[in-house]
Amino acid sequence: MSDDRIVALLESLSFMVAAVLLLLSVSVLGDAGIVVFLVLGFVAWGIARGNHNWW
C-alpha cells in the first residue's frame, strides 16, 4: 500500500469517527451536543496542526 492510499484511508476513517461522535453527542446532550462537538473539533484541529499556541 502506498503512502497516499494510507493517508486517504486514515482521512476517511477520521471523518466517519467524527460523524459518529457528532451523533452521539447530539443524542446525549441535545442541542448543546453540537456546541460541544464543535469546540472539541476545534481543539483537535489545533492539536493536529501542531500549533499549540492558538488559544
Tab-separated table of C-alpha atoms in Angstrom:
chain	number	residue	atom	x	y	z
A	1	MET	CA	0.000	0.000	0.000
A	2	SER	CA	1.376	3.374	-0.957
A	3	ASP	CA	1.574	6.258	1.463
A	4	ASP	CA	-1.120	8.199	-0.414
A	5	ARG	CA	-3.625	5.374	-0.042
A	6	ILE	CA	-2.868	5.037	3.671
A	7	VAL	CA	-3.383	8.769	4.196
A	8	ALA	CA	-6.662	8.684	2.255
A	9	LEU	CA	-7.861	5.728	4.334
A	10	LEU	CA	-6.986	7.475	7.596
A	11	GLU	CA	-8.742	10.658	6.477
A	12	SER	CA	-11.928	8.801	5.583
A	13	LEU	CA	-11.843	6.920	8.890
A	14	SER	CA	-11.413	10.172	10.799
A	15	PHE	CA	-14.475	11.645	9.068
A	16	MET	CA	-16.524	8.537	9.954
A	17	VAL	CA	-15.401	8.730	13.585
A	18	ALA	CA	-16.277	12.438	13.658
A	19	ALA	CA	-19.757	11.713	12.291
A	20	VAL	CA	-20.387	9.041	14.922
A	21	LEU	CA	-19.153	11.339	17.693
A	22	LEU	CA	-21.449	14.103	16.458
A	23	LEU	CA	-24.449	11.768	16.511
A	24	LEU	CA	-23.587	10.532	19.995
A	25	SER	CA	-23.026	13.995	21.414
A	26	VAL	CA	-26.306	15.288	19.965
A	27	SER	CA	-28.278	12.280	21.172
A	28	VAL	CA	-26.844	12.569	24.699
A	29	LEU	CA	-26.669	16.360	25.107
A	30	GLY	CA	-29.293	17.590	22.666
A	31	ASP	CA	-28.598	20.946	21.032
A	32	ALA	CA	-25.690	21.575	23.395
A	33	GLY	CA	-24.029	18.493	21.857
A	34	ILE	CA	-23.447	20.423	18.640
A	35	VAL	CA	-21.608	23.158	20.520
A	36	VAL	CA	-19.559	20.619	22.468
A	37	PHE	CA	-18.714	18.782	19.244
A	38	LEU	CA	-17.610	21.992	17.510
A	39	VAL	CA	-15.442	23.083	20.440
A	40	LEU	CA	-13.793	19.671	20.741
A	41	GLY	CA	-13.321	19.544	16.973
A	42	PHE	CA	-11.621	22.942	17.010
A	43	VAL	CA	-9.314	21.831	19.819
A	44	ALA	CA	-8.480	18.583	17.997
A	45	TRP	CA	-7.844	20.502	14.782
A	46	GLY	CA	-5.448	22.842	16.554
A	47	ILE	CA	-3.587	19.961	18.168
A	48	ALA	CA	-3.415	18.012	14.894
A	49	ARG	CA	-1.884	21.014	13.140
A	50	GLY	CA	0.765	21.147	15.827
A	51	ASN	CA	0.023	24.773	16.631
A	52	HIS	CA	-0.306	24.677	20.395
A	53	ASN	CA	-0.379	28.455	20.840
A	54	TRP	CA	-3.719	29.022	19.068
A	55	TRP	CA	-5.594	29.669	22.283
